[in-house]
Short mmCIF file of C-alpha atoms in Angstrom, two decimals:
data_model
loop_
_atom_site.label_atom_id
_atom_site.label_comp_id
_atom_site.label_asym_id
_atom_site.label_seq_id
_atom_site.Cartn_x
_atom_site.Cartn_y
_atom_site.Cartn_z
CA UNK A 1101 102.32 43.87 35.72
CA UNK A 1102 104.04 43.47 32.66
CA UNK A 1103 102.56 41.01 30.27
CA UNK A 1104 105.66 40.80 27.84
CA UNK A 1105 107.63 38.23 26.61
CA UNK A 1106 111.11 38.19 29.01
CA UNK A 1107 114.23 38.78 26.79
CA UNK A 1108 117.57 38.13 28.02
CA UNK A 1109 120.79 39.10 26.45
CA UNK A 1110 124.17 38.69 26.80
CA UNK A 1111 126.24 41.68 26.95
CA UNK A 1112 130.19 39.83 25.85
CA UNK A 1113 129.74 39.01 22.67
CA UNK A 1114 126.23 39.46 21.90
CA UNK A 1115 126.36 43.54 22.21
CA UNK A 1116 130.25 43.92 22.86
CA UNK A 1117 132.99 43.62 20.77
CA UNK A 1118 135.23 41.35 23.33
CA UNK A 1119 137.14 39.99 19.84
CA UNK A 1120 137.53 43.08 18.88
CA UNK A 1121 138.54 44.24 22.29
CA UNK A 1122 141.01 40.99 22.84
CA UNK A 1123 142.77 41.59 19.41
CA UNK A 1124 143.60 45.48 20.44
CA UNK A 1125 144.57 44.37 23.74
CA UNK A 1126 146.97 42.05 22.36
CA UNK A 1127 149.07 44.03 19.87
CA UNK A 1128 148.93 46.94 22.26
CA UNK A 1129 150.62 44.69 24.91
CA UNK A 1130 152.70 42.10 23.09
CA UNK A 1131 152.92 43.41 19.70
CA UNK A 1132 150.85 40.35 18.18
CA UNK A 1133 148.73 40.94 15.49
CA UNK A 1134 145.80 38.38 15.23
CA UNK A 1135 143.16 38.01 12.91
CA UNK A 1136 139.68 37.28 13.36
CA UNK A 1137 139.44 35.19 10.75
CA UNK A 1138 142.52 32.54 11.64
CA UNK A 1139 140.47 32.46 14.88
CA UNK A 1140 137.45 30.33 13.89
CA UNK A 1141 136.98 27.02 15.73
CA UNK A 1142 139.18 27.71 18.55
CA UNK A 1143 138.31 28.58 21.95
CA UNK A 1144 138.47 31.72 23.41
CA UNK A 1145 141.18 30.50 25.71
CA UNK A 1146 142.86 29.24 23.01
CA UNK A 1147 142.82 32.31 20.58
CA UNK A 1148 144.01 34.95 23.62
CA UNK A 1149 146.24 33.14 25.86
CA UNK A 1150 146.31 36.45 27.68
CA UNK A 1151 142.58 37.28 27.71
CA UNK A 1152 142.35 36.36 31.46
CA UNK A 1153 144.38 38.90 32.11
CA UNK A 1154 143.39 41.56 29.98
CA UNK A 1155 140.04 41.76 31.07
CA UNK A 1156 140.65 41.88 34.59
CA UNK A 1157 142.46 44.92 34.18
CA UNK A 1158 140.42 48.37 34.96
CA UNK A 1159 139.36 50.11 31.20
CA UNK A 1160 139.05 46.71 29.08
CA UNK A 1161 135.40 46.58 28.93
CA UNK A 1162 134.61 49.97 29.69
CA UNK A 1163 135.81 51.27 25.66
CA UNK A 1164 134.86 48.22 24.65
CA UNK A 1165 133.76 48.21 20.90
CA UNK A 1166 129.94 47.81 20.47
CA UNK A 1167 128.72 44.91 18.06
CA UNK A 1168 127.27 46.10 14.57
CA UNK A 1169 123.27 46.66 15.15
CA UNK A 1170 123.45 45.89 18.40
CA UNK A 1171 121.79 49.53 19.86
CA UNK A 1172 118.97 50.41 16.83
CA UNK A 1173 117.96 46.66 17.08
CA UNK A 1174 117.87 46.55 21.26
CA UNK A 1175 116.00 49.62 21.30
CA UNK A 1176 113.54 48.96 18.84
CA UNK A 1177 113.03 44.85 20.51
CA UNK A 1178 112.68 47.14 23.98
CA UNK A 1179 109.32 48.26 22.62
CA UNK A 1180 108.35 44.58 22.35
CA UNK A 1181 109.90 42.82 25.44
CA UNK A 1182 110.99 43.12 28.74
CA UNK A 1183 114.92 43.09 27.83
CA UNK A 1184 117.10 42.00 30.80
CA UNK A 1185 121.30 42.95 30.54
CA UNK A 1186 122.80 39.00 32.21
CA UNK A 1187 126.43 39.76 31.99
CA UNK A 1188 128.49 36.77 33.69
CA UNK A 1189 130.57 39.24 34.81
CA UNK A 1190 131.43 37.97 38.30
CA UNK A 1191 134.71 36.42 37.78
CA UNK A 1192 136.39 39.52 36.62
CA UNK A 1193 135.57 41.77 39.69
CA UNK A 1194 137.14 44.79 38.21
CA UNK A 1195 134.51 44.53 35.34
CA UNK A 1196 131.60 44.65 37.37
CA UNK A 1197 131.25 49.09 37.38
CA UNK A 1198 132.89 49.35 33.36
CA UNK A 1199 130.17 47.53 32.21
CA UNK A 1200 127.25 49.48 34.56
CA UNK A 1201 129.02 52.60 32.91
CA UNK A 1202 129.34 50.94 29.55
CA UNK A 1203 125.95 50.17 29.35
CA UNK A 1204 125.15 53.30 30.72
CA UNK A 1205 127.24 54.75 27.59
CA UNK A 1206 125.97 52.62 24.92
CA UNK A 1207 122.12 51.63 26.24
CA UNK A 1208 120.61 54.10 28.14
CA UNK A 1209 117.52 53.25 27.26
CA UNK A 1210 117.36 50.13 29.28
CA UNK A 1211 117.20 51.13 33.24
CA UNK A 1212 119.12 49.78 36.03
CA UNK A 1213 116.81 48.00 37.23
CA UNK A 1214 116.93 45.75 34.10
CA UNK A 1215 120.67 44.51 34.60
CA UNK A 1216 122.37 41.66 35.74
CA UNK A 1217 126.00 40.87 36.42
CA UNK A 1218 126.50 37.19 37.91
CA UNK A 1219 127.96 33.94 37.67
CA UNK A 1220 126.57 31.45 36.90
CA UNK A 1221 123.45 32.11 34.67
CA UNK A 1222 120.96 28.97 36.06
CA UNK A 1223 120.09 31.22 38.53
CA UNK A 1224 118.08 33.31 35.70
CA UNK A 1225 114.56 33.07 34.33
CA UNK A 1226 113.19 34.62 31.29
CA UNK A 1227 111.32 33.80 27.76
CA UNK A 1228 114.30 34.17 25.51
CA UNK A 1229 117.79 34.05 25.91
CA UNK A 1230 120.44 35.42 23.53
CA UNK A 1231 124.18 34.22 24.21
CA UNK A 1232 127.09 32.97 22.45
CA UNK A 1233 127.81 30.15 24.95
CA UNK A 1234 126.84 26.82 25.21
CA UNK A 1235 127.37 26.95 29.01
CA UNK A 1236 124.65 29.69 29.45
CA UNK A 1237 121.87 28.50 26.55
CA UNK A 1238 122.00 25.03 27.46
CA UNK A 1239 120.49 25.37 31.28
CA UNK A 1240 117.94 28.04 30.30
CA UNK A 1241 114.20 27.07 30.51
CA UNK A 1242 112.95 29.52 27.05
CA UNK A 1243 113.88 30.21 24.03
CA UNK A 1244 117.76 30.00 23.00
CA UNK A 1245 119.57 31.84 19.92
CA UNK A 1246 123.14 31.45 19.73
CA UNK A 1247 125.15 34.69 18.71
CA UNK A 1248 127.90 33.24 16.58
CA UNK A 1249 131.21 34.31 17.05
CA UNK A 1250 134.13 32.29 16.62
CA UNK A 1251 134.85 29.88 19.63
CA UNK A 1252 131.38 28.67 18.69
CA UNK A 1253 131.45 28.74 14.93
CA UNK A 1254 132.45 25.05 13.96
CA UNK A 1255 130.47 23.61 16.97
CA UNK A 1256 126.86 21.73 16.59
CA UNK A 1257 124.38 24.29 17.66
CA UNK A 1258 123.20 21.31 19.93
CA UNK A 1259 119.54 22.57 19.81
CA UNK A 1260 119.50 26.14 19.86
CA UNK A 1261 118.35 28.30 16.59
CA UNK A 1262 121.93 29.90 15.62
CA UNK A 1263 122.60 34.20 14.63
CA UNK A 1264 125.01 35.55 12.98
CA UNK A 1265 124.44 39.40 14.04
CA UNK A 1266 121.53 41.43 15.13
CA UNK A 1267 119.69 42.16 12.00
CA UNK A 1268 118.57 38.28 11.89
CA UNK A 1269 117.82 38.28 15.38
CA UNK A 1270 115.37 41.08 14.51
CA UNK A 1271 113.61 39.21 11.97
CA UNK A 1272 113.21 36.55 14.18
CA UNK A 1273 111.88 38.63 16.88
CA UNK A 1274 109.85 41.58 15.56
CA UNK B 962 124.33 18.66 38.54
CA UNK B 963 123.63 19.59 41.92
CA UNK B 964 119.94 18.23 43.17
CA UNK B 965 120.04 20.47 46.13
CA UNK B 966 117.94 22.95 46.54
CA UNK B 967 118.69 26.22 45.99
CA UNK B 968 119.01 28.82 48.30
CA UNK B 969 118.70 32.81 47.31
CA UNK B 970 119.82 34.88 50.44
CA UNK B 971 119.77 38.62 50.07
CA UNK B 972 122.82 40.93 50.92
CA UNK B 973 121.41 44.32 52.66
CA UNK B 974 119.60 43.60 55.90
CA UNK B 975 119.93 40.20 55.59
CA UNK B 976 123.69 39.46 55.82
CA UNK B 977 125.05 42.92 55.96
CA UNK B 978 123.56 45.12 59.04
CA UNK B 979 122.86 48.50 56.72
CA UNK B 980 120.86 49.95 59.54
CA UNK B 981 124.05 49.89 61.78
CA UNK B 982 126.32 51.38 58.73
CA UNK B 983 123.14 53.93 58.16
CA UNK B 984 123.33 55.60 62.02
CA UNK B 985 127.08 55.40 61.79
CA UNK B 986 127.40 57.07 58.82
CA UNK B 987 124.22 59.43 59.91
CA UNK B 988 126.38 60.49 62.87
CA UNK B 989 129.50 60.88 61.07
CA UNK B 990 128.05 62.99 58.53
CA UNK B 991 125.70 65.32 60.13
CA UNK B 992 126.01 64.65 64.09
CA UNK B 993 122.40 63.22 64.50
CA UNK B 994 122.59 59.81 66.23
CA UNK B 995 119.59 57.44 65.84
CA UNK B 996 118.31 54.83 67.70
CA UNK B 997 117.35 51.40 65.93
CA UNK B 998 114.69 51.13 68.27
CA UNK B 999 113.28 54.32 67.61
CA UNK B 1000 113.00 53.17 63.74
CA UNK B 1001 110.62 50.42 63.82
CA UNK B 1002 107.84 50.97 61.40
CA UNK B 1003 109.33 53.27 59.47
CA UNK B 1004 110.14 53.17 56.14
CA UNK B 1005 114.05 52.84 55.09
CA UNK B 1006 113.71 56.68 53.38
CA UNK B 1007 111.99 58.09 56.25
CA UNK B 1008 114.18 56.81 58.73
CA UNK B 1009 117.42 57.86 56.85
CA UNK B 1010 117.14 60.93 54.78
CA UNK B 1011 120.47 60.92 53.79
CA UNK B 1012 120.67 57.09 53.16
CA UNK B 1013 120.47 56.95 49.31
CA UNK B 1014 123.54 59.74 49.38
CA UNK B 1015 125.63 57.29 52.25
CA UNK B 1016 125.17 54.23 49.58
CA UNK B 1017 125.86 55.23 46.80
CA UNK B 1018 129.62 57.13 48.78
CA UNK B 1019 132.44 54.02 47.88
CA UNK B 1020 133.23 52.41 50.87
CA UNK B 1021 129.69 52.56 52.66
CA UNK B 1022 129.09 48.87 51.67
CA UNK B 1023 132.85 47.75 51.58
CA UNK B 1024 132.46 48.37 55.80
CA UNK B 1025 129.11 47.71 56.57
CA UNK B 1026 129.14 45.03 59.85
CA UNK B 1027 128.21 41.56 59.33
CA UNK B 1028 124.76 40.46 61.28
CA UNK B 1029 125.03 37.99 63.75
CA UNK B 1030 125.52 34.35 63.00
CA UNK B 1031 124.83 35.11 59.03
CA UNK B 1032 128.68 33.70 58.65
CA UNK B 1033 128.18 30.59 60.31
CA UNK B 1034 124.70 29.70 59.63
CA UNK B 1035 125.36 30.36 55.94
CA UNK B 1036 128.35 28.22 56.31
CA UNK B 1037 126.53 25.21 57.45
CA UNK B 1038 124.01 25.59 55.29
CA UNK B 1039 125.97 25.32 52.03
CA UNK B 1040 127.19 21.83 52.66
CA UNK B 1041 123.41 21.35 52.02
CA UNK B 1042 121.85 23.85 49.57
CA UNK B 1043 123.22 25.76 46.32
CA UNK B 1044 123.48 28.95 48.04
CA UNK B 1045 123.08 31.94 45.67
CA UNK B 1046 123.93 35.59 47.02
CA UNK B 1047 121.68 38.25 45.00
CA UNK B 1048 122.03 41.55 45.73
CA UNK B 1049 119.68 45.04 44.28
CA UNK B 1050 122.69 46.53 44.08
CA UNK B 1051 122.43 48.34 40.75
CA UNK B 1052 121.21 51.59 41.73
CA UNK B 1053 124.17 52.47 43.38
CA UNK B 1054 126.79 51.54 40.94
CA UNK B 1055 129.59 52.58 43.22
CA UNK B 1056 128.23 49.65 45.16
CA UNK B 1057 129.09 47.09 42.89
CA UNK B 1058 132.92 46.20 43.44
CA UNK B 1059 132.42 46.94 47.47
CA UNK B 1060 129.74 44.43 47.56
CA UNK B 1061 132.03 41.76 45.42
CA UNK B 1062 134.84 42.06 47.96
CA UNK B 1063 132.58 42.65 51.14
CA UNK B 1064 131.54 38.93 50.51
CA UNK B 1065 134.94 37.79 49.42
CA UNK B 1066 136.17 39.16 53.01
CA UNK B 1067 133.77 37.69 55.04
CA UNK B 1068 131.83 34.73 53.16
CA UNK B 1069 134.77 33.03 51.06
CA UNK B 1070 133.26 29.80 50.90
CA UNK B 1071 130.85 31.28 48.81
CA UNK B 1072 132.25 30.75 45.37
CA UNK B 1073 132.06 34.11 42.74
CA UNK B 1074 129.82 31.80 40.24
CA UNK B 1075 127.09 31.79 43.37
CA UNK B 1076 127.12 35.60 43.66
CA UNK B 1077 124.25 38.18 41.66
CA UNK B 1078 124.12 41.69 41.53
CA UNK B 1079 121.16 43.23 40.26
CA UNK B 1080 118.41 45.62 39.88
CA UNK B 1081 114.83 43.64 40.20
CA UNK B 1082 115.00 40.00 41.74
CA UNK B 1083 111.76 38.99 39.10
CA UNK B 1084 114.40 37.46 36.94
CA UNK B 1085 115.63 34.97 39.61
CA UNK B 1086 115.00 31.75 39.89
CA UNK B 1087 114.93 29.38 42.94
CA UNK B 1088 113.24 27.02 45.52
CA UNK B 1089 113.99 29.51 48.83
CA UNK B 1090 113.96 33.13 49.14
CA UNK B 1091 115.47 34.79 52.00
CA UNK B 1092 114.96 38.85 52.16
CA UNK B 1093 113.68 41.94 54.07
CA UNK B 1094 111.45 43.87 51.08
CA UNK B 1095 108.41 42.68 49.86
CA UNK B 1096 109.03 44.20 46.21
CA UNK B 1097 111.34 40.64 46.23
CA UNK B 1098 109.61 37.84 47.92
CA UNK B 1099 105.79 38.98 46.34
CA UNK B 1100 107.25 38.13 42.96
CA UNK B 1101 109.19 34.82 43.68
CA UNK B 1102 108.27 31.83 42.96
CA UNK B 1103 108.90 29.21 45.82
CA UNK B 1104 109.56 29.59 49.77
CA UNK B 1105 109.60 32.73 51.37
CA UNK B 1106 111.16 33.89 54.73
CA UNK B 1107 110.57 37.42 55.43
CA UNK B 1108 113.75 38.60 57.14
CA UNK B 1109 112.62 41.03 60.24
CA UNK B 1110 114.10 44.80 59.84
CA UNK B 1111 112.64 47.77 61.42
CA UNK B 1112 111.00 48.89 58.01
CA UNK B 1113 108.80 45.70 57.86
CA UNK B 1114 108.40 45.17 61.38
CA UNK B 1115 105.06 46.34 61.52
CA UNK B 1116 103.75 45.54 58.55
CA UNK B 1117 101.27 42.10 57.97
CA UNK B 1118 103.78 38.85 56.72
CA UNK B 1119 101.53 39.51 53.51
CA UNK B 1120 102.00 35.23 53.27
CA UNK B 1121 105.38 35.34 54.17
CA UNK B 1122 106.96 33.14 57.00
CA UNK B 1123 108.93 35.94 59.34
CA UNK B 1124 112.65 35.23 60.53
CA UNK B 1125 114.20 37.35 63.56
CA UNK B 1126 117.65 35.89 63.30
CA UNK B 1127 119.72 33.64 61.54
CA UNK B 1128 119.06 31.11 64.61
CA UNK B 1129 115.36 30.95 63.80
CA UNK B 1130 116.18 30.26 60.02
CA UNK B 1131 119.13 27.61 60.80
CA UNK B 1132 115.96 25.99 62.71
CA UNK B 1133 113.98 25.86 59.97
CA UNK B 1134 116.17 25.30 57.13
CA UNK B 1135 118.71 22.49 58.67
#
């Protein structure tokens, strides 16, 4: 059996680029050009009115950008821990194989049998969780880090230890 | 939040009757029909050769027949457990969005939050455990029932409570 520590990470927002992703979506479709920037402190719902929408469509998450780190860091933590991919991925049905492929793509170092796409994230168990939302960090028994990003940038950290990319997360974990 | 207790039913051979969908797609593809009866004992590779080619072919999951009373027992038992659906469904990635809309067609009531689709069922959490492979209820940590299938129907419970039908766990559960 395998006697390391449990990681689980996030895959929107934590290793993809969904702000990224949201801001090309936008000017592509409606000619809007938003800034990341002017986006602190609001919601995600907030900031992309049309974000529902975009990523339900087929292609959004699959060429999504990757987050700066993200793969040198993973890799090197999966010599460490037993990383698990939770992706709350279940409300956006047309998601569920672009991020398998993305993953595929982008992490192939991390096998199938390590990935999760769900719902509701209660359901998972694990030494360490890495997320950028309050909703998924505050019902996990472990660990928590908080990936900053902007919907979550002028909020209390309400408990959990707070990281800004991946090259503090590796300091805190190797 | 909900005090109930929360249930974690598996998908293949559990709610969906795979063994039907494996000798109808066995005789499709190549002619040879199969008996269930003739498959008890057997492993799920030795009975169907061809099985990991059929689910991983879009469609093969999307189809499969529902086993008796799964809809209705299911049904009445989530006005009193959190029912959770998790599936090892990652190692067919063409799986995925078949198995999302499989359960949409036949188990609405289930809500898409209450749905997992994995690859290993170590990272769940949960007080009951419903499935037909060992490699999932040795690792859990709660209840077991040991849903019968031809590929464990020979084998020793290995501390496992055995089900033959929905009826028998509607008996024990309600």
């Amino acid at each position: 059996m395998n006697n390391q520590k449990r990681l689980i990470v996030d895959m929107d927002g934590v290793l993809a680029d969904i702000y990224g992703q949201l801001i090309r979506y936008e000017l592509q479709s409606s000619g809007t050009e938003l800034f990341r920037e002017n986006l602190y402190g609001q919601d995600e719902i907030v900031a992309f009115p049309n974000g529902r929408t975009h990523a339900n469509e087929k292609g959004f998450f699959r060429t999504a950008p990757v987050i700066e780190d993200a793969v040198d860091t993973l890799k090197e933590l999966s010599q460490h821990y037993e990383i698990f991919i939770v992706s709350a991925a279940m409300e956006f049905p047309n998601s569920l194989e672009d991020k398998y492929h993305w993953l595929d793509e982008h992490f192939d170092f991390i096998p199938w049998k390590n990935i999760v796409l769900c719902g509701d994230k209660r359901v998972i168990r694990g030494d360490i969780m890495i997320d950028d939302h309050f909703k998924n960090l505050d019902y996990f028994d472990g660990t928590t880090l908080l990936f900053e990003q902007p919907h979550n940038s002028e909020k209390d950290n309400n408990g959990h230890r707070r990281v800004r990319n991946w090259k503090e997360i590796r300091d805190l974990l190797l």
